[in-house]
Coordinates of C-alpha atoms in Angstrom, one line a residue:
Chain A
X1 CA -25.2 -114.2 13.6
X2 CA -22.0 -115.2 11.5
X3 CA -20.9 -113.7 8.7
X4 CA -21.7 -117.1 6.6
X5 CA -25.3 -117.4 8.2
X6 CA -25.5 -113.3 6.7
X7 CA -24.6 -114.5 3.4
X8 CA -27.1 -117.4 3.3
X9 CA -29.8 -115.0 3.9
X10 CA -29.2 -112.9 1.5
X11 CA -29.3 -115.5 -1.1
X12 CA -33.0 -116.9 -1.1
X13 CA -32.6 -118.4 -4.5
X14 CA -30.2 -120.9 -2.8
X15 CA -31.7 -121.6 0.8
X16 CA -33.2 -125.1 -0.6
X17 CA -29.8 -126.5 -0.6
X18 CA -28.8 -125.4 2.5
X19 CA -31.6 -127.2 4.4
X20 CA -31.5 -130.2 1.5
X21 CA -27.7 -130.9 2.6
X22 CA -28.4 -130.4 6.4
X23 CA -30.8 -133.6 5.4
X24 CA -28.4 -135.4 4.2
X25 CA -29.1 -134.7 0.6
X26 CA -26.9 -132.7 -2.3
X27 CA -29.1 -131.5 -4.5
X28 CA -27.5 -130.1 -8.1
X29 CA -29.1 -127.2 -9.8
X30 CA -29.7 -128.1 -13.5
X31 CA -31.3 -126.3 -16.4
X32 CA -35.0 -128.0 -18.0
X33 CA -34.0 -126.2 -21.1
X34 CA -30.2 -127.0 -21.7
X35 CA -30.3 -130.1 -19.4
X36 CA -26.9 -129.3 -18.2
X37 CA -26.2 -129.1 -14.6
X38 CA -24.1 -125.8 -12.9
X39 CA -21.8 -124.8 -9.8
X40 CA -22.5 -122.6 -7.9
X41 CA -26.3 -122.9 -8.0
X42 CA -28.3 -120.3 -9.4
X43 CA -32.0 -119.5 -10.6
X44 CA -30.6 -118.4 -13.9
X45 CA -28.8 -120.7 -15.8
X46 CA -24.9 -119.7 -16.5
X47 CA -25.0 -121.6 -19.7
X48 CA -28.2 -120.9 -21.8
X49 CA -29.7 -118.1 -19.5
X50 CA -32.9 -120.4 -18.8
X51 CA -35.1 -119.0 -16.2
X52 CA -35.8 -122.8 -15.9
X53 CA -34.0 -124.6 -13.5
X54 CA -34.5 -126.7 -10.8
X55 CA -32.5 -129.0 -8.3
X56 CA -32.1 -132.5 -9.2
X57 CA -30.0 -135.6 -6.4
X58 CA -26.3 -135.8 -7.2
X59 CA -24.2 -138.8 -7.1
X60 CA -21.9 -137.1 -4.8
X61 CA -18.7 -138.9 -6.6
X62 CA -16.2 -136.5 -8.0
X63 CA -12.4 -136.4 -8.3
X64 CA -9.8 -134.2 -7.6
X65 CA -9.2 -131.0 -10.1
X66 CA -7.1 -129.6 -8.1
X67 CA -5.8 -128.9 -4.1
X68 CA -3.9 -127.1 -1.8
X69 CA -2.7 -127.8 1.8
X70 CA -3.5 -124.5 3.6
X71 CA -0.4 -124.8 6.9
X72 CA -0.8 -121.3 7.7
X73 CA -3.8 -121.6 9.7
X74 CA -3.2 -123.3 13.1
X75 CA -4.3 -126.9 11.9
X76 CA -3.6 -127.0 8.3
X77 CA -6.7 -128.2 6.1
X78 CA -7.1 -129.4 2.3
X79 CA -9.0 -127.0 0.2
X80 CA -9.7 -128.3 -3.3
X81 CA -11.6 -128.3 -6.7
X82 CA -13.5 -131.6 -7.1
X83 CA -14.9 -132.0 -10.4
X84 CA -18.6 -133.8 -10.1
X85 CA -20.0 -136.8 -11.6
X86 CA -22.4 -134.7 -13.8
X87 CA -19.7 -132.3 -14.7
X88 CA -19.0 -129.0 -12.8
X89 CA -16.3 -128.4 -10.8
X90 CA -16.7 -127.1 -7.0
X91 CA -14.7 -125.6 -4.5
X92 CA -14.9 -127.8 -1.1
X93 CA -12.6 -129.2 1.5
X94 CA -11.4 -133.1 1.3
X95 CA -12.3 -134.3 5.2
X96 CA -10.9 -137.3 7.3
X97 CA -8.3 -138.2 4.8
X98 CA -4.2 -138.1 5.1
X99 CA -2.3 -135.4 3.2
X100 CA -0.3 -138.0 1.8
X101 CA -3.7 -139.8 0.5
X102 CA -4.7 -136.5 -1.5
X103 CA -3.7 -136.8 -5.6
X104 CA -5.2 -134.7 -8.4
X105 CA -7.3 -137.3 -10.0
X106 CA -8.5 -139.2 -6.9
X107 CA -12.0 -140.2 -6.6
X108 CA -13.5 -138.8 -3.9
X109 CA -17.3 -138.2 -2.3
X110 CA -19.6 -135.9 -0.3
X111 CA -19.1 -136.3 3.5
X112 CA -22.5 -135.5 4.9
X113 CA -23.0 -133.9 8.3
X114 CA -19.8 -131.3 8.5
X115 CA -21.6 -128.7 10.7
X116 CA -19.7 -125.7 10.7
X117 CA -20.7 -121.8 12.6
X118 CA -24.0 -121.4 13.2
X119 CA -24.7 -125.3 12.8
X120 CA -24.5 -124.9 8.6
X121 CA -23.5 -128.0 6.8
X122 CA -20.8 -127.7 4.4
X123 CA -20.6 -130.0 1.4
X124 CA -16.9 -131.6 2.1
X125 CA -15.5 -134.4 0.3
X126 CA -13.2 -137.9 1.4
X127 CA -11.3 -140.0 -0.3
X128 CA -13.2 -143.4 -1.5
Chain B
X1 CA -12.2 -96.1 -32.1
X2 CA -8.4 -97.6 -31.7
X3 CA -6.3 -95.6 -29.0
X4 CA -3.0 -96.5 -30.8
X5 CA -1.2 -93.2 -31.2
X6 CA -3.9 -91.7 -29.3
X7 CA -2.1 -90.9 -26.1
X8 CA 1.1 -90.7 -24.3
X9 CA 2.0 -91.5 -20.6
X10 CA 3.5 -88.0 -20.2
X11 CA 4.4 -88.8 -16.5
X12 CA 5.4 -91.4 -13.6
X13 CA 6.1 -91.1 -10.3
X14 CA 6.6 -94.2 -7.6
X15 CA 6.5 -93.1 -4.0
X16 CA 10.1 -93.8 -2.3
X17 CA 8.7 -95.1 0.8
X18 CA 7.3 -98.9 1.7
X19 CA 6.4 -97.9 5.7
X20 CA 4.3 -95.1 6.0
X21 CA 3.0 -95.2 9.5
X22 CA 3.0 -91.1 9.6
X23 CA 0.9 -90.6 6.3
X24 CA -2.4 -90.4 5.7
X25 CA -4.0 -93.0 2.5
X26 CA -5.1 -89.7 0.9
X27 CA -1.9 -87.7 1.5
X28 CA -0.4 -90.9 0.0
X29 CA -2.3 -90.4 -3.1
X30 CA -1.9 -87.2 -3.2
X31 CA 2.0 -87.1 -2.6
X32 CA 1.8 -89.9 -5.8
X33 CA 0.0 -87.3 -8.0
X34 CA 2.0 -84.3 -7.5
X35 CA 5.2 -86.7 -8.0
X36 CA 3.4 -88.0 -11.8
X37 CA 2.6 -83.9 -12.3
X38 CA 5.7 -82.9 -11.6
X39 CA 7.9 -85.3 -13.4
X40 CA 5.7 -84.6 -16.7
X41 CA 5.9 -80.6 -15.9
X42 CA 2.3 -80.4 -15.4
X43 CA 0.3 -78.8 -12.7
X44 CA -2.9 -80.2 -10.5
X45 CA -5.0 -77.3 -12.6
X46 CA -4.0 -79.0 -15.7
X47 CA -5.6 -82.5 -14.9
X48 CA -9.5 -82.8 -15.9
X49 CA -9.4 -86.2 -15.6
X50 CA -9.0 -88.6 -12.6
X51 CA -9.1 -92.3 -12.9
X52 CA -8.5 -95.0 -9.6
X53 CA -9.3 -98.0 -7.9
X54 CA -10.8 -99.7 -4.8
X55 CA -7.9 -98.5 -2.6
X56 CA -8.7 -94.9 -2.5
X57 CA -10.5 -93.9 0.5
X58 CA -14.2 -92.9 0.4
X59 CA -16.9 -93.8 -2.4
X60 CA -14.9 -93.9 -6.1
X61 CA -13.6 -90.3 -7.1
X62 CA -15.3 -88.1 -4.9
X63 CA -12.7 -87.8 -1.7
X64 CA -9.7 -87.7 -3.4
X65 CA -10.8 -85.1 -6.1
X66 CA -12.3 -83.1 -3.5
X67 CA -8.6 -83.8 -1.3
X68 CA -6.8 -82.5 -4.3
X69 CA -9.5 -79.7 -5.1
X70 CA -9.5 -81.0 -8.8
X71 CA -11.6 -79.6 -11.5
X72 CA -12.5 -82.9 -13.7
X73 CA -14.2 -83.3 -16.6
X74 CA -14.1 -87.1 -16.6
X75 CA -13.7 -90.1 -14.1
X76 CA -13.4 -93.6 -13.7
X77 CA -13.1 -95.9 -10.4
X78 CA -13.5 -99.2 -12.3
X79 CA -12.2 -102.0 -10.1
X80 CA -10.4 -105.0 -10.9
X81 CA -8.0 -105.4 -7.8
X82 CA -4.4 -105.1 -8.3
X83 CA -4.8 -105.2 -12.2
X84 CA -6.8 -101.6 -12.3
X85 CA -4.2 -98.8 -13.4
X86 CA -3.0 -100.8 -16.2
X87 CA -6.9 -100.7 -17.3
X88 CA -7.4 -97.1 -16.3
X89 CA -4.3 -96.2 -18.7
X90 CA -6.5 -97.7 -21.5
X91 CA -9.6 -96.3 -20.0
X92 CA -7.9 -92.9 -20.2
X93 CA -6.3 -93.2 -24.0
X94 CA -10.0 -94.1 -24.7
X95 CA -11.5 -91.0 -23.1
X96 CA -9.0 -89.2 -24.4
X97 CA -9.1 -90.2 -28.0
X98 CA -13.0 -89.3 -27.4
X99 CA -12.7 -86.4 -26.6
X100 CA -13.8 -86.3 -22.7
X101 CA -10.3 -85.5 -21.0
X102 CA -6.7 -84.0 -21.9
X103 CA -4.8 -84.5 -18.8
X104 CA -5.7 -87.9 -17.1
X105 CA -4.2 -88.6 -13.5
X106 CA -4.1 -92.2 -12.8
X107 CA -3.6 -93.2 -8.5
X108 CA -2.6 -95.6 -6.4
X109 CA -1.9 -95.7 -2.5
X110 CA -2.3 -98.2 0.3
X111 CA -0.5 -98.5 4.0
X112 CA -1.6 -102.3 4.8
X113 CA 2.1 -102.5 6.3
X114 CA 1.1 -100.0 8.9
X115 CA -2.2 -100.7 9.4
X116 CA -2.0 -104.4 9.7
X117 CA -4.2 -105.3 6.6
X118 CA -4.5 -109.3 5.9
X119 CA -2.1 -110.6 4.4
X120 CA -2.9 -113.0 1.3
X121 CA -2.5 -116.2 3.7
X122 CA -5.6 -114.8 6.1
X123 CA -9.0 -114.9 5.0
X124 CA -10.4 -112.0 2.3
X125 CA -12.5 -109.7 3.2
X126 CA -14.8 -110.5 0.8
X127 CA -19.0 -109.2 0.9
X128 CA -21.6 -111.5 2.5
X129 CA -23.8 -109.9 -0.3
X130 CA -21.6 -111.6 -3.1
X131 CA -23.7 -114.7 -4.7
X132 CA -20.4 -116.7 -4.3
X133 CA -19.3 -116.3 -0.9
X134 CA -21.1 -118.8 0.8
X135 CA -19.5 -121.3 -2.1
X136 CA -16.0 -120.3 -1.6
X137 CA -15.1 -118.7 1.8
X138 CA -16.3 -121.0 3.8
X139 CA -13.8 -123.4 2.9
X140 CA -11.2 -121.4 4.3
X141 CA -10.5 -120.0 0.8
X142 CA -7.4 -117.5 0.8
X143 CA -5.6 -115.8 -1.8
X144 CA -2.7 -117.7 -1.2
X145 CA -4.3 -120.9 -1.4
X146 CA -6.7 -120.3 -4.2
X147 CA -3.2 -119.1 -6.3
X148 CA -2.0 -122.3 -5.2
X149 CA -4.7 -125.0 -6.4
X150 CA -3.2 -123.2 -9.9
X151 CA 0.4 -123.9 -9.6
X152 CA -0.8 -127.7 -7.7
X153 CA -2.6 -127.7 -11.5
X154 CA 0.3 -126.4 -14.1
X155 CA 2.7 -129.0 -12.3
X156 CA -0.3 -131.8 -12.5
X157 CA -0.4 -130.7 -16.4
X158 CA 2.7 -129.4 -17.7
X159 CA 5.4 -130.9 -15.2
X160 CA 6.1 -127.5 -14.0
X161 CA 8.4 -127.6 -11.1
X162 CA 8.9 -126.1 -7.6
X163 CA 12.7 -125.2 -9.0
X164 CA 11.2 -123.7 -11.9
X165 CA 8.7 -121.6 -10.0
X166 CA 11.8 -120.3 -8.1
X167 CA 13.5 -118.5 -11.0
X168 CA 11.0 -116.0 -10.9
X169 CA 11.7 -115.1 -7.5
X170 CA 15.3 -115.2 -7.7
X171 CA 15.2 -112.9 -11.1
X172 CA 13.4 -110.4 -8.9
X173 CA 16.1 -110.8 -6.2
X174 CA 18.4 -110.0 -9.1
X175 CA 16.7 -106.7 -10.2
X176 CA 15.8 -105.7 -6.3
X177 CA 19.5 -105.9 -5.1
X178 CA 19.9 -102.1 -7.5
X179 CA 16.9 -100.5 -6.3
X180 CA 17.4 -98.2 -3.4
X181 CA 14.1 -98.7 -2.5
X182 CA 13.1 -101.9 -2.8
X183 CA 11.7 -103.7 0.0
X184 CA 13.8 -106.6 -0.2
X185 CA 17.0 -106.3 -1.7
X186 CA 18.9 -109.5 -1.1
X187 CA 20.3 -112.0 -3.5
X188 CA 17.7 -115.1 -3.5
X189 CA 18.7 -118.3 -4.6
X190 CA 16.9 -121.1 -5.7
X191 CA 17.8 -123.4 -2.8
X192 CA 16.8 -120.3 -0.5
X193 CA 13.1 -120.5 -2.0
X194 CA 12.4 -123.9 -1.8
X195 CA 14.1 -123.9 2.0
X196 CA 11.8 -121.3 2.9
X197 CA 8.5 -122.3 4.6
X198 CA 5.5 -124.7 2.8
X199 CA 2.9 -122.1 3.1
X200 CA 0.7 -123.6 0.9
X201 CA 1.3 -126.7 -1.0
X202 CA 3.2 -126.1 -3.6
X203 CA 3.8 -122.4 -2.7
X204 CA 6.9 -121.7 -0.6
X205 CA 6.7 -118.5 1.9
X206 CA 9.5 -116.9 -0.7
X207 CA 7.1 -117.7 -3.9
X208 CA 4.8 -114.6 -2.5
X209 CA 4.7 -110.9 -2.8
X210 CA 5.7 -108.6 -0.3
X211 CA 3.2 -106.3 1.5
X212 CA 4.3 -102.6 1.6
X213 CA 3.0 -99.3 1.8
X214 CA 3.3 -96.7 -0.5
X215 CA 1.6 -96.2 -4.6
X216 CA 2.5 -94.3 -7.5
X217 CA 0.7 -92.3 -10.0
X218 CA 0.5 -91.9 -13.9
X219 CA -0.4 -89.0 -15.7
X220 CA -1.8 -89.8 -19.6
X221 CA -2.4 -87.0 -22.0
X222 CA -3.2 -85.8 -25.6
X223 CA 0.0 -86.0 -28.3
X224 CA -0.5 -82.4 -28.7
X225 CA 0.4 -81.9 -25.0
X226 CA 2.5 -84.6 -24.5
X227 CA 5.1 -82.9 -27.2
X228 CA 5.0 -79.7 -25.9
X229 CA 6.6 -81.3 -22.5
X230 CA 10.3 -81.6 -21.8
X231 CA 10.1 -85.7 -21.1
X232 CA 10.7 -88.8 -23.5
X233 CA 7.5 -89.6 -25.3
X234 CA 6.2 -92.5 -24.2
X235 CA 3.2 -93.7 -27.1
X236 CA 0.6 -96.3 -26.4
X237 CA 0.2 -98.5 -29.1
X238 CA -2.3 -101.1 -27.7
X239 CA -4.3 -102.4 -24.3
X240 CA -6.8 -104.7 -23.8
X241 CA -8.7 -106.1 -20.5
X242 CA -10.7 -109.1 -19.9
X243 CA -12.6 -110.4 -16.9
X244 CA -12.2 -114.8 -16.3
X245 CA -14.6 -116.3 -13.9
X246 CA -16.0 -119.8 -12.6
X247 CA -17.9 -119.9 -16.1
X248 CA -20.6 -121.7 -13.9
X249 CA -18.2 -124.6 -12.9
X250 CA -16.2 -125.4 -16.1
X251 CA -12.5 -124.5 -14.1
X252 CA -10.0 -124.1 -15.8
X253 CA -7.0 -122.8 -13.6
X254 CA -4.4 -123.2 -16.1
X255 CA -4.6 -119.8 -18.0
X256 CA -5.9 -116.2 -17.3
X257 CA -7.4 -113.2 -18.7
X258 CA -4.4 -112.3 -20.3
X259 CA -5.1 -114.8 -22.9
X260 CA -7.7 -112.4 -23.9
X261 CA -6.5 -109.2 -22.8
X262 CA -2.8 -109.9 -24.1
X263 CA -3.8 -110.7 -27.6
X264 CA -6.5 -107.6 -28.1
X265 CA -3.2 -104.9 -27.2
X266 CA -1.0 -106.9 -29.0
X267 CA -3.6 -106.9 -32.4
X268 CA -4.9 -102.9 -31.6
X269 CA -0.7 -102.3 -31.4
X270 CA 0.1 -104.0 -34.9
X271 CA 2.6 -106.1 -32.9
X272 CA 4.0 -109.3 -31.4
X273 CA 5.3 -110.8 -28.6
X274 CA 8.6 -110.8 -30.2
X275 CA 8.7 -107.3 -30.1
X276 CA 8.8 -107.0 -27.0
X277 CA 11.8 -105.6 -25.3
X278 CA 10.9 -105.7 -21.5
X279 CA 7.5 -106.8 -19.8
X280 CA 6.1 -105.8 -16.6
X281 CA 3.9 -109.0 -15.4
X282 CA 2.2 -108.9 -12.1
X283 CA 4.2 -111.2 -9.9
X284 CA 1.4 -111.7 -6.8
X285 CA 3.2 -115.0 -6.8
X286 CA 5.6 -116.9 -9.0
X287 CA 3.1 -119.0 -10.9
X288 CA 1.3 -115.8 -11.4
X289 CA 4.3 -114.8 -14.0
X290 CA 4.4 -118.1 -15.6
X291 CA 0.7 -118.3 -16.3
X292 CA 1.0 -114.9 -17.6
X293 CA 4.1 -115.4 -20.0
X294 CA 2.2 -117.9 -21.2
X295 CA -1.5 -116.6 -21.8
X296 CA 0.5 -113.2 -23.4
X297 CA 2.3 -115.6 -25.9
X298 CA 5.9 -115.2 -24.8
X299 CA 5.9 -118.9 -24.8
X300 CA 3.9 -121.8 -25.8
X301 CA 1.4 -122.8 -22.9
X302 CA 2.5 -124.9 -20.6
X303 CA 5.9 -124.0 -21.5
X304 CA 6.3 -121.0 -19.0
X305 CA 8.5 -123.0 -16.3
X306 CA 11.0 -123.9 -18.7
X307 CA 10.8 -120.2 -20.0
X308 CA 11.8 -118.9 -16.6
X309 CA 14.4 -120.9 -15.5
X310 CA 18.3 -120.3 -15.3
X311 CA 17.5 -116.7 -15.4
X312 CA 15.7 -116.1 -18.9
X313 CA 14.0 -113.2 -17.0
X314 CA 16.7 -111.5 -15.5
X315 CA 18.1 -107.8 -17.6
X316 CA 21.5 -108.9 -19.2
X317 CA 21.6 -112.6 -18.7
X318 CA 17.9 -113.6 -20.2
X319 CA 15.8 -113.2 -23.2
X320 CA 13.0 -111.8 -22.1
X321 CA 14.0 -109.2 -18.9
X322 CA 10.6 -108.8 -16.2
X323 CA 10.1 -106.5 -13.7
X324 CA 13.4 -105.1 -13.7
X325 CA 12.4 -103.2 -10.2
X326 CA 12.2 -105.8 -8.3
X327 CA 8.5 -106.3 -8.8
X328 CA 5.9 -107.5 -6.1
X329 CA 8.0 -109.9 -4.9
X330 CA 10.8 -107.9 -3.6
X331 CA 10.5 -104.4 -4.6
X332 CA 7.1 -103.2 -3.9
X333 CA 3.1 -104.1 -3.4
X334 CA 1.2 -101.3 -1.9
X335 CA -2.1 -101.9 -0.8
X336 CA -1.7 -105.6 -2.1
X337 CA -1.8 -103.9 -5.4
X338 CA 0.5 -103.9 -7.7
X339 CA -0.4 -102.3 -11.1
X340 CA 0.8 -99.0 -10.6
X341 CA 4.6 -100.0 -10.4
X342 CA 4.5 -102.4 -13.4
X343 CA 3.1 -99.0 -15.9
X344 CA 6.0 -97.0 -14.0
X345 CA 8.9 -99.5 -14.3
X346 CA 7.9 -99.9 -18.3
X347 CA 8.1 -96.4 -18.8
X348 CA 11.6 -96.1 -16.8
X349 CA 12.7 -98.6 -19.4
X350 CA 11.6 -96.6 -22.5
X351 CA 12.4 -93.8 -21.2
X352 CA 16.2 -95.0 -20.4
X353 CA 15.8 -93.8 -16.8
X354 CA 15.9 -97.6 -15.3
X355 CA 18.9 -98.2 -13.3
X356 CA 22.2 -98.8 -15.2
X357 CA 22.3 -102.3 -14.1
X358 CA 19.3 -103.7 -15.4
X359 CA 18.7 -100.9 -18.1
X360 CA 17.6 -102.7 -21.5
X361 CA 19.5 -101.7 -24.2
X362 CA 17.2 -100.1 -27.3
X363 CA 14.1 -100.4 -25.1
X364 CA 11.3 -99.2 -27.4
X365 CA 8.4 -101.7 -27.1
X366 CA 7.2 -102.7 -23.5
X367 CA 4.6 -104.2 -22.1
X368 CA 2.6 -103.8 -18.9
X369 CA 0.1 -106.5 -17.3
X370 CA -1.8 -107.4 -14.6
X371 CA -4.0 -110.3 -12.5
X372 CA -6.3 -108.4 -10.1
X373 CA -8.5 -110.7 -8.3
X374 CA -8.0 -114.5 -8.2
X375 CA -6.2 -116.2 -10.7
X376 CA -8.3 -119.2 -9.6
X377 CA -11.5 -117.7 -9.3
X378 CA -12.5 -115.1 -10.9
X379 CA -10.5 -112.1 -11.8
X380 CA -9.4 -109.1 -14.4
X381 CA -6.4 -108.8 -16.9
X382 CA -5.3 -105.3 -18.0
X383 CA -2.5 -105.3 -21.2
X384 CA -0.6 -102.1 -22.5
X385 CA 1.9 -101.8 -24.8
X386 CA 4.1 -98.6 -25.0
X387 CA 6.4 -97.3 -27.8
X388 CA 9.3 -95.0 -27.2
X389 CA 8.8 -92.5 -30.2

């Protein structure tokens, strides 16, 4: 088992979007008392400390926050902060895309289907 | 309670080696203590307090008070990465002031240069168990890159530049070059940083720490004690800590906990930036310094790159002189921590016991901080400010 497939089971209160994105579908975890959405998901709410949350369909647009290039790894990759549509900001990867295409402030959206160990999707990002 | 007044740092002692293949991590620590103990003129049956981090071997205090064969009163093994002993200080003053301890001994030790620890460009070893490792790691997340997405970010805001980020590396280079033993002790210029290796866009291979084995030690004690000793008194005036975070996605990667950390030491001292007559600032990497600078209030924010460059930091040519050891970027880093040595390099300065060259001339405030964790996740900041009575 890898060591990501470990952490996934030790977070239950998560597993939904896990299987949701394997689906196809990237669910955001918002608060029914605040009515403001969060990253990373939780069952408590980070803002108000609601008990009340639940996971709503995202656009999937974002931009750019910020990036880095990683080169130190054999095939250098493009780790970045996209900030979402309904207003958190996420750590993710942007996939498919040219380093020289990559801007702070560049739409972007989620690329479904990047299977990673263990056949877990990961919600990456591509330039529009 | 305030702790100004409360409590000296009576002793300091930084271990001369940066390979240690032939030590063990507790004999280390314990070579680190006896050096603090004996440079204050105390002995190990003195201390009844012991205060360290996540780098000693074993569960918190336990093996290295039972390696030592200490009697303590009071301990503390709060956590926050490289950034801990500046917090243990104030932890200690506090403790101190209440009552709970008389002679504090504060640790650090780490051999990642012999043992082959990851360094910051490999993955962390982070816990499965933590609720924000599945959101982060996977991603191929590093230290190095994560510190990165900040400086990509100051630029992006503040038009901070790869030149800019430079100075702080070549002041370092600066003060290295008249330490004995410091790591790296060769004149860097600005050209040589910004030739060396893209590691992780925009940080150059020369805009990171160094990785080295070795630690150091602090001993903190009661003014009653501290004047009865033969040393240069060495008051704390002020600290503060903070912990930053994800704040449940509202990033912000263009400040740190010092924002918060800096300006509760500087209000429990009574004092201002402007006081200041040397600072010790973490340098994990050279935007670390410049988003530090900033967040303390040696500069406006976003003004940090301009307050770097042409050698504003460097002991005899700048206005403000930093890390006058050589710091983590070319001096020394044990155990990817580097707290320890900024508290020991203030107190060579107020003391007068800094090397000739980069000695700071009426050196009675300094300041001490530190980033443990990561700046562009979540992480601690530990101030202290220290008078020379």
């Amino acid at each position: 088992m890898s060591v990501l497939r470990e952490a996934l089971d030790h977070q239950p209160e998560t597993k939904a979007f896990w299987s949701e994105l394997a689906e196809g579908r990237f669910k955001l975890r918002h608060c029914r008392a605040c009515e403001r959405a969060h990253w990373y998901p939780r069952a408590i709410c980070p803002h108000c400390a609601s008990p009340e949350t639940e996971w709503r369909p995202a656009s999937g647009q974002g931009t750019i926050y910020s990036y880095s290039i990683a080169r130190t790894t054999a095939e250098p990759f493009v780790i970045a902060y996209v900030t979402l549509a309904e207003g958190p900001t996420m750590m993710t990867n942007i996939v498919g895309s040219d380093f020289a295409e990559i801007a702070i402030g560049k739409p972007v959206e989620i690329a479904f289907g990047h299977q990673v160990e263990d056949g877990i999707t990961l919600p990456v990002f591509r330039v529009v | 309670m305030s702790i100004n007044g409360q409590a000296y740092i009576a002793g300091a002692y930084e271990h001369p080696l940066r390979r240690a293949p032939d030590k063990s991590l507790a004999q280390l620590h314990a070579e680190v203590a006896l050096g603090a103990l004996a440079d204050a003129g105390l002995s190990k049956d003195d201390v009844d307090g012991y205060f360290c981090g996540g780098d000693v071997p074993g569960t918190g205090p336990f093996s290295m008070v039972d390696y030592l064969n200490l009697k303590v009163r009071h301990a503390d093994s709060t956590n926050i990465g490289g950034a801990s002993y500046i917090l243990h200080v104030n932890h200690a003053a506090q403790a101190i002031t209440a009552g709970k301890c008389d002679v504090a001994l504060v640790t650090l030790a780490g051999r990642p240069r012999s043992e082959g620890v990851p360094k910051g460009g490999l993955k962390r070893a982070d816990s499965p168990v933590q609720p924000d490792y599945a959101w982060e790691t996977p991603f191929g997340m590093t230290i190095l890159n994560v510190y990165a997405m900040c400086a990509m970010r100051h630029m992006h805001e503040f038009g901070t530049t790869s030149e800019q980020l430079a100075w702080v590396k070549v002041a370092a280079s600066h003060h290295a070059q008249h330490n004995p033993n410091a790591m790296l002790r060769d004149l860097v210029t600005v050209d040589d940083v910004l030739n060396s290796t893209l590691v992780a866009d925009p940080l150059h291979k020369l805009d990171c720490c160094i990785v080295s084995d070795g630690g150091g030690a602090v001993i903190v004690t009661r003014p009653e004690i501290a004047r009865q000793l033969k040393r240069p008194l060495v008051k704390i005036r002020g600290a503060g800590e903070a912990v930053k975070h994800t704040a449940g996605g509202a990033i912000d990667l263009t400040y740190s906990a010092g924002r918060f950390s800096g300006a509760a030491a500087f209000a429990e001292a009574g004092l201002t930036p402007a006081d200041v007559k040397y600072a010790s600032v973490y340098d994990s990497f050279t935007i670390t310094v410049i988003v530090q600078l900033e967040d303390l209030g040696f500069c406006a924010k976003g003004e940090g790159g301009r307050f770097v460059a042409d050698g504003n930091l460097i002991a005899g040519v700048g206005r403000l002189p930093v890390n006058t050891d050589g710091g983590g970027l070319c001096n020394n880093h044990p155990f990817n921590r580097g707290g320890i040595t900024k508290i020991i390099e203030a107190v060579r300065q107020l003391r007068g016991e800094a090397h000739p060259a980069v000695q700071v001339a009426n050196c009675d405030i300094a300041l001490a901080h530190g980033t443990g964790g990561m700046l562009g996740t979540r992480h601690g900041g530990a101030t202290l400010i220290m008078e020379r009575e």
